[in-house]
Amino acid sequence: MVAAIIVVFIFRLLAGCGGSGQSNPQDQNAAAPPQKDRLILATTTSTYDSGLLDKLVPVFEEKTGYNVDILPKGTGACLELGKNGDADVLLVHAKDRELQMVQEGYFVDRHDVMYNDFVILGPANDPAGIKGQKDAAKAFKAIAGSKSTFVSRGDNSGTNMKEMAVWEKAGLEPTGDWYLAVGQGMGETLRIANEKQAYTLSDRGTYLAMRDKLTLEVLVEDDPVLFNQYGVMAVNPDKNPNVNYKGAKKFIEFMISPEAQEIIGSFTKYGEQLFKPNA
């Protein structure tokens, strides 16, 4: 697994701060320059847990000479990192929110990269009786009605945003002992749901990457509302001058290139394609 170097560069936090009383005043006002050969990629835990970046990032590093530090977070946390200038480029999956923040000026150069879908997983005995249901909202209603245990990421990630949208479509606000918001990434949420033999919403890619460790089954799929688009975008250097915008542009160009799109399209687990390229 590509090492996730979860670090926020101190020079970014200190940019613009004054020095000691004996420092040159000119030094006190100088912002630390970005580290040109290093690129900070904030991306979803679902992308990271799938293993796809193990295929993509080394190729990018070899082609460009950049060293990529990967911050695997929920989409909400990734967007906040980018907004604050603590990442250079994002690969996330909450398109409506992404476009809103592009409009607000926090990000630039956004492109669709790939997609897959979400699935509702659950135990083989299926106490809520949702297997084969093609309407995700009706499936959620059945889970709530039966008070069957449901494990939510509860982390404001793209997956969590999608889950909340399905609950809203179902006309329900999930509460009670049966509903567990764990505040974890996709992989850990799947492990918890599997341990509890509970229902959960997962992106298909992470589920397939972990399928040999799970007894949960795909019970609901193919509802158009479960479509899952991934996008790449750069942090706006006009908002955060210390970001590595040149490196971010290189990464975006790579991700939408035929070479990267072919890598994405050929990435499989158990004979199934985890992501479909659509740059």
Coordinates of N, CA and C in Angstrom, one line a residue, residues 24-245:
N24 N 15.1 39.6 11.5 CA 15.0 40.7 10.5 C 13.5 40.9 10.2
P25 N 13.0 42.2 10.2 CA 11.6 42.4 9.9 C 11.2 41.9 8.6
Q26 N 12.1 41.9 7.6 CA 11.8 41.4 6.3 C 11.5 39.9 6.4
D27 N 12.2 39.2 7.2 CA 12.0 37.7 7.4 C 10.7 37.5 8.1
Q28 N 10.2 38.4 9.0 CA 9.0 38.2 9.7 C 7.8 38.1 8.7
N29 N 7.9 38.9 7.7 CA 6.8 39.0 6.7 C 6.8 38.1 5.6
A30 N 7.9 37.3 5.5 CA 8.1 36.4 4.3 C 7.4 35.1 4.5
A31 N 6.6 34.7 3.5 CA 5.9 33.4 3.6 C 6.9 32.3 3.1
A32 N 6.8 31.2 3.8 CA 7.7 30.1 3.4 C 7.3 29.6 2.0
P33 N 8.3 29.4 1.1 CA 8.0 28.9 -0.3 C 7.5 27.5 -0.2
P34 N 6.7 27.0 -1.2 CA 6.3 25.6 -1.3 C 7.5 24.7 -1.6
Q35 N 7.4 23.5 -1.2 CA 8.4 22.5 -1.6 C 8.1 21.9 -2.9
K36 N 8.9 22.3 -3.9 CA 8.5 22.1 -5.3 C 8.4 20.7 -5.8
D37 N 9.2 19.8 -5.2 CA 9.2 18.4 -5.6 C 8.2 17.5 -4.9
R38 N 7.5 18.1 -3.9 CA 6.5 17.3 -3.1 C 5.1 17.7 -3.4
L39 N 4.2 16.8 -3.5 CA 2.8 17.1 -3.8 C 1.9 16.4 -2.8
I40 N 1.0 17.2 -2.2 CA 0.1 16.6 -1.2 C -1.2 16.3 -1.8
L41 N -1.6 15.0 -1.9 CA -2.8 14.6 -2.4 C -3.8 14.2 -1.3
A42 N -4.9 14.9 -1.2 CA -6.0 14.5 -0.3 C -7.0 13.7 -1.0
T43 N -7.3 12.5 -0.6 CA -8.2 11.7 -1.3 C -9.0 10.8 -0.4
T44 N -10.1 10.3 -0.9 CA -11.0 9.5 -0.1 C -10.4 8.2 0.4
T45 N -10.9 7.8 1.6 CA -10.5 6.5 2.1 C -11.0 5.4 1.2
S46 N -12.1 5.6 0.5 CA -12.5 4.5 -0.4 C -11.6 4.3 -1.6
T47 N -11.0 5.4 -2.1 CA -10.0 5.3 -3.2 C -8.8 4.7 -2.6
Y48 N -8.3 5.1 -1.5 CA -7.1 4.6 -0.8 C -7.2 3.2 -0.5
D49 N -8.3 2.8 0.2 CA -8.5 1.4 0.6 C -8.6 0.4 -0.6
S50 N -9.1 0.9 -1.7 CA -9.2 0.0 -2.9 C -7.9 -0.5 -3.5
G51 N -6.8 0.2 -3.2 CA -5.5 -0.1 -3.8 C -5.2 0.5 -5.1
L52 N -6.2 1.3 -5.7 CA -5.9 1.9 -7.0 C -4.7 2.8 -7.0
L53 N -4.5 3.6 -6.0 CA -3.4 4.5 -5.9 C -2.1 3.8 -6.0
D54 N -2.0 2.6 -5.5 CA -0.8 1.8 -5.6 C -0.3 1.6 -7.1
K55 N -1.3 1.7 -8.0 CA -1.0 1.5 -9.4 C -0.7 2.9 -10.1
L56 N -1.5 3.9 -9.6 CA -1.4 5.2 -10.3 C -0.2 6.1 -9.8
V57 N 0.0 6.2 -8.5 CA 0.9 7.1 -8.0 C 2.4 6.8 -8.4
P58 N 2.8 5.6 -8.3 CA 4.2 5.3 -8.8 C 4.5 5.7 -10.2
V59 N 3.5 5.5 -11.1 CA 3.7 5.9 -12.5 C 3.8 7.4 -12.6
F60 N 2.9 8.1 -11.9 CA 3.0 9.6 -11.9 C 4.4 10.1 -11.3
E61 N 4.8 9.5 -10.2 CA 6.1 9.9 -9.6 C 7.3 9.6 -10.6
E62 N 7.2 8.5 -11.3 CA 8.3 8.2 -12.2 C 8.3 9.1 -13.4
K63 N 7.1 9.5 -13.9 CA 7.1 10.4 -15.0 C 7.4 11.8 -14.7
T64 N 7.2 12.3 -13.5 CA 7.3 13.7 -13.2 C 8.4 14.1 -12.2
G65 N 8.8 13.1 -11.4 CA 9.8 13.4 -10.4 C 9.2 13.9 -9.1
Y66 N 7.9 14.1 -9.1 CA 7.3 14.5 -7.8 C 7.2 13.3 -6.8
N67 N 7.3 13.7 -5.5 CA 7.0 12.7 -4.5 C 5.6 13.0 -3.9
V68 N 4.7 12.1 -3.9 CA 3.3 12.3 -3.5 C 3.1 11.8 -2.1
D69 N 2.6 12.8 -1.3 CA 2.2 12.4 0.1 C 0.7 12.3 0.0
I70 N 0.2 11.1 0.5 CA -1.3 10.9 0.4 C -1.9 11.0 1.7
L71 N -3.0 11.8 1.8 CA -3.8 12.0 3.0 C -5.1 11.4 2.8
P72 N -5.3 10.1 3.3 CA -6.6 9.5 3.1 C -7.6 9.9 4.1
K73 N -8.6 10.6 3.7 CA -9.7 11.2 4.6 C -11.0 11.0 3.9
G74 N -12.1 11.3 4.7 CA -13.4 11.4 4.1 C -13.4 12.6 3.2
T75 N -14.3 12.6 2.2 CA -14.4 13.8 1.3 C -14.6 15.1 2.0
G76 N -15.4 15.2 3.0 CA -15.6 16.4 3.8 C -14.3 16.9 4.4
A77 N -13.5 16.0 5.0 CA -12.2 16.4 5.5 C -11.2 16.8 4.4
C78 N -11.3 16.1 3.3 CA -10.4 16.5 2.2 C -10.7 17.9 1.7
L79 N -12.0 18.2 1.6 CA -12.4 19.5 1.1 C -11.9 20.6 2.1
E80 N -12.0 20.3 3.4 CA -11.5 21.3 4.4 C -10.0 21.5 4.3
L81 N -9.3 20.4 4.1 CA -7.8 20.5 3.9 C -7.5 21.4 2.8
G82 N -8.2 21.2 1.6 CA -7.9 22.0 0.5 C -8.3 23.4 0.7
K83 N -9.4 23.6 1.3 CA -9.9 25.0 1.6 C -8.9 25.8 2.4
N84 N -8.2 25.1 3.3 CA -7.3 25.7 4.2 C -5.8 25.7 3.6
G85 N -5.7 25.2 2.4 CA -4.3 25.2 1.8 C -3.4 24.1 2.4
D86 N -4.0 23.1 3.0 CA -3.1 22.0 3.6 C -3.0 20.8 2.7
A87 N -3.5 20.9 1.5 CA -3.3 20.0 0.4 C -3.1 20.7 -0.9
D88 N -2.6 20.1 -1.9 CA -2.4 20.7 -3.2 C -3.4 20.3 -4.2
V89 N -3.8 19.0 -4.2 CA -4.8 18.5 -5.1 C -5.7 17.5 -4.5
L90 N -6.9 17.4 -4.9 CA -7.9 16.5 -4.3 C -8.4 15.5 -5.3
L91 N -8.7 14.3 -4.8 CA -9.4 13.2 -5.6 C -10.5 12.8 -4.7
V92 N -11.7 13.2 -5.0 CA -12.8 13.0 -4.1 C -14.1 12.6 -4.8
H93 N -15.2 12.4 -4.1 CA -16.4 11.9 -4.7 C -17.7 12.5 -4.1
A94 N -17.8 13.8 -4.2 CA -19.1 14.5 -3.8 C -19.3 15.6 -4.8
K95 N -19.7 15.3 -6.0 CA -19.6 16.3 -7.1 C -20.4 17.6 -6.9
D96 N -21.6 17.5 -6.3 CA -22.3 18.7 -6.1 C -21.6 19.7 -5.1
R97 N -21.0 19.1 -4.1 CA -20.2 19.9 -3.1 C -18.9 20.4 -3.8
E98 N -18.3 19.6 -4.6 CA -17.1 20.0 -5.3 C -17.4 21.2 -6.2
L99 N -18.4 21.1 -7.0 CA -18.7 22.2 -7.9 C -19.1 23.5 -7.1
Q100 N -19.8 23.3 -6.0 CA -20.1 24.5 -5.2 C -18.9 25.2 -4.7
M101 N -17.9 24.4 -4.3 CA -16.6 25.0 -3.7 C -15.7 25.5 -4.9
V102 N -15.9 25.0 -6.1 CA -15.2 25.6 -7.2 C -15.8 27.0 -7.5
Q103 N -17.1 27.0 -7.4 CA -17.9 28.3 -7.6 C -17.5 29.3 -6.6
E104 N -17.2 28.8 -5.4 CA -16.8 29.7 -4.3 C -15.4 30.2 -4.3
G105 N -14.6 29.6 -5.3 CA -13.3 30.0 -5.5 C -12.2 29.3 -4.8
Y106 N -12.5 28.2 -4.1 CA -11.5 27.4 -3.3 C -10.7 26.5 -4.2
F107 N -11.3 26.0 -5.3 CA -10.7 25.0 -6.1 C -10.8 25.4 -7.6
V108 N -9.9 24.9 -8.4 CA -9.9 25.2 -9.8 C -9.6 23.9 -10.6
D109 N -9.8 23.9 -11.9 CA -9.4 22.9 -12.8 C -10.0 21.5 -12.4
R110 N -11.3 21.5 -12.1 CA -12.0 20.2 -11.7 C -12.3 19.4 -13.0
H111 N -12.1 18.1 -12.9 CA -12.4 17.2 -14.0 C -13.0 15.9 -13.4
D112 N -14.0 15.4 -14.1 CA -14.4 14.0 -13.8 C -13.3 13.1 -14.2
V113 N -13.1 12.0 -13.4 CA -12.0 11.1 -13.6 C -12.5 9.7 -13.8
M114 N -13.4 9.2 -13.0 CA -13.9 7.8 -13.0 C -15.1 7.7 -12.1
Y115 N -15.8 6.6 -12.3 CA -17.0 6.4 -11.4 C -17.1 4.9 -11.1
N116 N -17.9 4.7 -10.1 CA -18.4 3.3 -9.8 C -19.8 3.5 -9.2
D117 N -20.2 2.7 -8.3 CA -21.5 2.9 -7.7 C -21.4 2.4 -6.2
F118 N -22.4 2.9 -5.5 CA -22.6 2.4 -4.1 C -23.5 1.2 -4.1
V119 N -23.3 0.4 -3.1 CA -24.1 -0.8 -2.9 C -24.5 -0.9 -1.4
I120 N -25.7 -1.5 -1.1 CA -26.1 -1.7 0.2 C -25.7 -3.2 0.6
L121 N -24.9 -3.3 1.6 CA -24.5 -4.6 2.1 C -25.2 -5.0 3.3
G122 N -25.3 -6.3 3.5 CA -26.0 -6.8 4.7 C -25.7 -8.3 4.9
P123 N -26.1 -8.8 6.1 CA -25.9 -10.2 6.4 C -26.7 -11.1 5.5
A124 N -26.2 -12.3 5.3 CA -26.8 -13.3 4.5 C -28.3 -13.6 4.9
N125 N -28.5 -13.6 6.2 CA -29.9 -13.9 6.6 C -30.9 -12.7 6.4
D126 N -30.4 -11.5 6.1 CA -31.2 -10.4 5.6 C -32.4 -10.1 6.5
P127 N -32.3 -9.8 7.7 CA -33.5 -9.6 8.6 C -34.5 -8.6 8.1
A128 N -34.0 -7.6 7.3 CA -34.9 -6.5 6.8 C -35.6 -6.9 5.5
G129 N -35.2 -8.0 4.9 CA -35.8 -8.5 3.7 C -35.6 -7.6 2.5
I130 N -34.4 -7.1 2.3 CA -34.2 -6.1 1.2 C -33.5 -6.7 0.0
K131 N -33.1 -7.9 0.0 CA -32.3 -8.5 -1.1 C -33.1 -8.4 -2.4
G132 N -32.4 -7.9 -3.4 CA -33.1 -7.8 -4.7 C -33.8 -6.5 -4.9
Q133 N -34.0 -5.7 -3.9 CA -34.7 -4.4 -4.0 C -33.9 -3.5 -4.9
K134 N -34.6 -2.8 -5.8 CA -33.9 -1.9 -6.7 C -34.0 -0.4 -6.3
D135 N -34.7 -0.2 -5.3 CA -35.0 1.2 -4.8 C -34.2 1.3 -3.4
A136 N -33.2 2.1 -3.4 CA -32.4 2.2 -2.2 C -33.1 2.8 -1.0
A137 N -34.0 3.8 -1.3 CA -34.8 4.4 -0.3 C -35.7 3.5 0.4
K138 N -36.4 2.6 -0.4 CA -37.3 1.6 0.1 C -36.5 0.6 1.0
A139 N -35.3 0.3 0.5 CA -34.5 -0.6 1.3 C -34.1 0.0 2.7
F140 N -33.8 1.3 2.7 CA -33.5 2.0 3.9 C -34.7 2.0 4.8
K141 N -35.9 2.2 4.3 CA -37.1 2.2 5.0 C -37.3 0.8 5.7
A142 N -37.1 -0.2 5.0 CA -37.2 -1.6 5.5 C -36.2 -1.8 6.7
I143 N -35.0 -1.4 6.5 CA -34.0 -1.5 7.5 C -34.4 -0.8 8.8
A144 N -34.9 0.5 8.6 CA -35.3 1.2 9.8 C -36.6 0.6 10.4
G145 N -37.5 0.2 9.6 CA -38.7 -0.4 10.1 C -38.5 -1.7 10.9
S146 N -37.5 -2.4 10.5 CA -37.2 -3.7 11.2 C -36.2 -3.4 12.4
K147 N -35.7 -2.2 12.5 CA -34.7 -1.8 13.5 C -33.5 -2.8 13.4
S148 N -33.1 -3.2 12.2 CA -31.9 -4.0 12.0 C -30.7 -3.0 12.1
T149 N -29.6 -3.6 12.6 CA -28.4 -2.7 12.9 C -27.9 -2.2 11.5
F150 N -27.7 -0.9 11.5 CA -27.1 -0.2 10.3 C -25.8 0.5 10.8
V151 N -24.7 0.3 10.2 CA -23.5 1.0 10.5 C -23.2 2.1 9.5
S152 N -23.1 3.3 9.9 CA -22.9 4.5 9.1 C -21.5 5.0 9.3
R153 N -20.8 5.5 8.2 CA -19.5 6.1 8.4 C -19.6 7.3 9.4
G154 N -20.6 8.1 9.2 CA -20.8 9.2 10.1 C -19.6 10.2 10.2
D155 N -19.0 10.4 9.0 CA -17.8 11.2 9.0 C -17.8 12.3 7.9
N156 N -19.0 12.6 7.4 CA -19.2 13.7 6.4 C -18.4 13.4 5.2
S157 N -18.1 12.1 4.9 CA -17.4 11.7 3.6 C -18.4 11.7 2.5
G158 N -17.9 11.5 1.3 CA -18.8 11.4 0.1 C -19.8 10.3 0.3
T159 N -19.3 9.2 0.9 CA -20.2 8.0 1.1 C -21.3 8.4 2.1
N160 N -20.9 9.1 3.2 CA -21.8 9.5 4.2 C -22.8 10.5 3.7
M161 N -22.4 11.4 2.8 CA -23.3 12.3 2.2 C -24.3 11.6 1.3
K162 N -23.9 10.6 0.6 CA -24.8 9.8 -0.2 C -25.8 9.1 0.7
E163 N -25.3 8.5 1.7 CA -26.2 7.8 2.7 C -27.3 8.7 3.2
M164 N -26.9 9.9 3.6 CA -27.8 10.9 4.1 C -28.9 11.3 3.1
A165 N -28.4 11.4 1.8 CA -29.3 11.7 0.7 C -30.4 10.6 0.5
V166 N -30.0 9.4 0.7 CA -30.9 8.3 0.6 C -31.9 8.3 1.7
W167 N -31.4 8.5 3.0 CA -32.3 8.6 4.1 C -33.3 9.8 3.9
E168 N -32.9 10.9 3.3 CA -33.8 12.0 3.1 C -34.8 11.6 2.0
K169 N -34.4 10.9 1.0 CA -35.3 10.4 0.0 C -36.4 9.5 0.6
A170 N -35.9 8.7 1.6 CA -36.8 7.8 2.2 C -37.8 8.5 3.2
G171 N -37.5 9.8 3.5 CA -38.3 10.5 4.4 C -38.0 10.2 5.9
L172 N -36.8 9.8 6.1 CA -36.5 9.3 7.5 C -35.2 10.0 8.0
E173 N -35.2 10.2 9.3 CA -34.0 10.7 10.0 C -33.5 9.5 10.9
P174 N -32.5 8.8 10.6 CA -32.1 7.6 11.3 C -31.7 7.9 12.7
T175 N -32.3 7.4 13.7 CA -32.0 7.5 15.1 C -32.3 6.2 15.8
G176 N -31.7 6.0 17.0 CA -32.0 4.8 17.8 C -30.8 3.9 17.9
D177 N -31.0 3.0 18.8 CA -29.8 2.0 19.1 C -29.4 1.2 17.9
W178 N -30.3 1.0 16.9 CA -30.0 0.2 15.8 C -29.1 0.9 14.8
Y179 N -29.0 2.3 14.9 CA -28.2 3.1 14.0 C -26.9 3.5 14.6
L180 N -25.8 3.0 14.1 CA -24.4 3.3 14.6 C -23.6 4.1 13.7
A181 N -23.3 5.4 14.1 CA -22.4 6.2 13.3 C -21.0 6.1 13.9
V182 N -20.1 5.5 13.2 CA -18.8 5.2 13.8 C -17.7 6.2 13.5
G183 N -17.9 7.1 12.6 CA -16.9 8.1 12.4 C -15.6 7.6 11.8
Q184 N -15.7 6.6 11.0 CA -14.5 5.9 10.4 C -14.5 5.9 8.9
G185 N -13.3 5.6 8.3 CA -13.2 5.4 6.9 C -13.9 4.2 6.4
M186 N -13.9 4.0 5.1 CA -14.7 2.9 4.5 C -14.3 1.6 4.9
G187 N -13.0 1.3 4.9 CA -12.5 0.0 5.3 C -12.8 -0.4 6.7
E188 N -12.6 0.5 7.6 CA -12.9 0.2 9.0 C -14.4 0.1 9.2
T189 N -15.2 0.9 8.5 CA -16.7 0.8 8.6 C -17.1 -0.6 8.2
L190 N -16.6 -1.1 7.1 CA -16.9 -2.4 6.6 C -16.5 -3.5 7.6
R191 N -15.4 -3.3 8.3 CA -15.0 -4.3 9.3 C -15.9 -4.3 10.5
I192 N -16.4 -3.1 10.9 CA -17.3 -3.0 12.0 C -18.6 -3.6 11.6
A193 N -19.1 -3.3 10.4 CA -20.4 -3.8 10.0 C -20.4 -5.3 9.9
N194 N -19.2 -5.8 9.4 CA -19.1 -7.3 9.2 C -19.1 -8.0 10.6
E195 N -18.4 -7.4 11.5 CA -18.3 -7.9 12.9 C -19.7 -8.0 13.5
K196 N -20.5 -7.0 13.3 CA -21.8 -6.9 13.9 C -22.9 -7.5 13.0
Q197 N -22.5 -8.0 11.8 CA -23.5 -8.5 10.9 C -24.6 -7.5 10.6
A198 N -24.2 -6.3 10.3 CA -25.1 -5.2 10.1 C -25.2 -4.8 8.6
Y199 N -26.1 -4.0 8.4 CA -26.3 -3.3 7.0 C -25.3 -2.1 7.0
T200 N -24.9 -1.8 5.8 CA -24.1 -0.6 5.6 C -24.1 -0.2 4.1
L201 N -23.8 1.1 3.8 CA -23.6 1.5 2.5 C -22.1 1.6 2.2
S202 N -21.7 1.1 1.1 CA -20.3 1.1 0.7 C -20.2 1.4 -0.8
D203 N -19.0 2.0 -1.1 CA -18.7 2.1 -2.6 C -18.3 0.7 -3.0
R204 N -18.6 0.4 -4.2 CA -18.3 -1.0 -4.7 C -16.8 -1.3 -4.7
G205 N -16.0 -0.3 -5.0 CA -14.6 -0.6 -5.1 C -14.0 -1.1 -3.8
T206 N -14.3 -0.4 -2.7 CA -13.7 -0.8 -1.4 C -14.3 -2.2 -1.0
Y207 N -15.6 -2.4 -1.3 CA -16.1 -3.7 -1.0 C -15.4 -4.8 -1.7
L208 N -15.2 -4.6 -3.0 CA -14.5 -5.7 -3.8 C -13.1 -5.9 -3.3
A209 N -12.4 -4.8 -3.0 CA -11.0 -4.9 -2.5 C -11.0 -5.7 -1.2
M210 N -12.0 -5.7 -0.4 CA -12.0 -6.4 0.9 C -12.9 -7.6 1.0
R211 N -13.4 -8.0 -0.2 CA -14.5 -9.0 -0.1 C -14.0 -10.3 0.5
D212 N -12.7 -10.7 0.3 CA -12.3 -12.0 0.9 C -12.2 -11.9 2.4
K213 N -12.3 -10.7 3.0 CA -12.3 -10.6 4.5 C -13.7 -10.4 5.1
L214 N -14.7 -10.4 4.2 CA -16.1 -10.1 4.6 C -17.1 -11.2 4.4
T215 N -18.1 -11.3 5.2 CA -19.2 -12.3 5.0 C -20.4 -11.5 4.5
L216 N -20.4 -10.2 4.6 CA -21.6 -9.4 4.2 C -21.7 -9.6 2.7
E217 N -23.0 -9.4 2.2 CA -23.3 -9.6 0.8 C -23.9 -8.4 0.2
V218 N -23.7 -8.2 -1.1 CA -24.4 -7.1 -1.8 C -25.9 -7.5 -1.9
L219 N -26.7 -6.7 -1.3 CA -28.2 -7.0 -1.3 C -29.0 -6.0 -2.2
V220 N -28.5 -4.8 -2.3 CA -29.2 -3.8 -3.1 C -28.2 -3.1 -4.0
E221 N -28.4 -3.0 -5.3 CA -27.5 -2.4 -6.3 C -28.4 -1.9 -7.5
D222 N -27.7 -1.1 -8.3 CA -28.3 -0.7 -9.6 C -29.4 0.3 -9.5
D223 N -29.6 1.0 -8.4 CA -30.4 2.2 -8.3 C -29.6 3.3 -8.8
P224 N -30.2 4.1 -9.8 CA -29.4 5.3 -10.3 C -29.0 6.2 -9.2
V225 N -29.7 6.3 -8.1 CA -29.3 7.3 -7.1 C -28.0 6.9 -6.4
L226 N -27.5 5.6 -6.7 CA -26.3 5.1 -6.1 C -25.1 5.3 -7.0
F227 N -25.2 6.1 -8.0 CA -24.1 6.4 -8.9 C -23.1 7.2 -8.1
N228 N -21.8 6.9 -8.4 CA -20.7 7.5 -7.6 C -19.6 8.1 -8.5
Q229 N -19.6 9.4 -8.7 CA -18.6 10.0 -9.5 C -17.4 10.6 -8.7
Y230 N -16.2 10.3 -9.2 CA -15.0 10.8 -8.6 C -14.5 12.0 -9.5
G231 N -13.9 13.0 -8.8 CA -13.4 14.1 -9.5 C -12.0 14.5 -9.0
V232 N -11.2 15.1 -9.8 CA -9.9 15.6 -9.4 C -9.9 17.2 -9.6
M233 N -9.3 17.9 -8.6 CA -9.2 19.3 -8.7 C -8.1 19.9 -7.9
A234 N -7.6 21.1 -8.3 CA -6.5 21.7 -7.7 C -7.0 22.8 -6.7
V235 N -6.2 22.9 -5.6 CA -6.5 24.0 -4.7 C -6.1 25.4 -5.4
N236 N -7.0 26.3 -5.3 CA -6.8 27.6 -6.0 C -5.6 28.4 -5.4
P237 N -4.6 28.6 -6.2 CA -3.4 29.3 -5.7 C -3.7 30.8 -5.3
D238 N -4.7 31.3 -5.9 CA -5.1 32.7 -5.6 C -5.6 32.8 -4.1
K239 N -6.2 31.7 -3.6 CA -6.6 31.7 -2.2 C -5.5 31.2 -1.3
N240 N -4.7 30.3 -1.8 CA -3.6 29.8 -1.0 C -2.3 29.8 -1.8
P241 N -1.6 30.9 -1.7 CA -0.4 31.0 -2.6 C 0.7 30.0 -2.3
N242 N 0.7 29.3 -1.2 CA 1.8 28.4 -0.9 C 1.6 27.0 -1.4
V243 N 0.4 26.7 -2.0 CA 0.2 25.4 -2.5 C 1.1 25.1 -3.8
N244 N 1.3 23.9 -4.0 CA 2.1 23.5 -5.2 C 1.1 23.3 -6.4
Y245 N 0.7 24.5 -7.0 CA -0.2 24.5 -8.1 C 0.3 23.8 -9.3

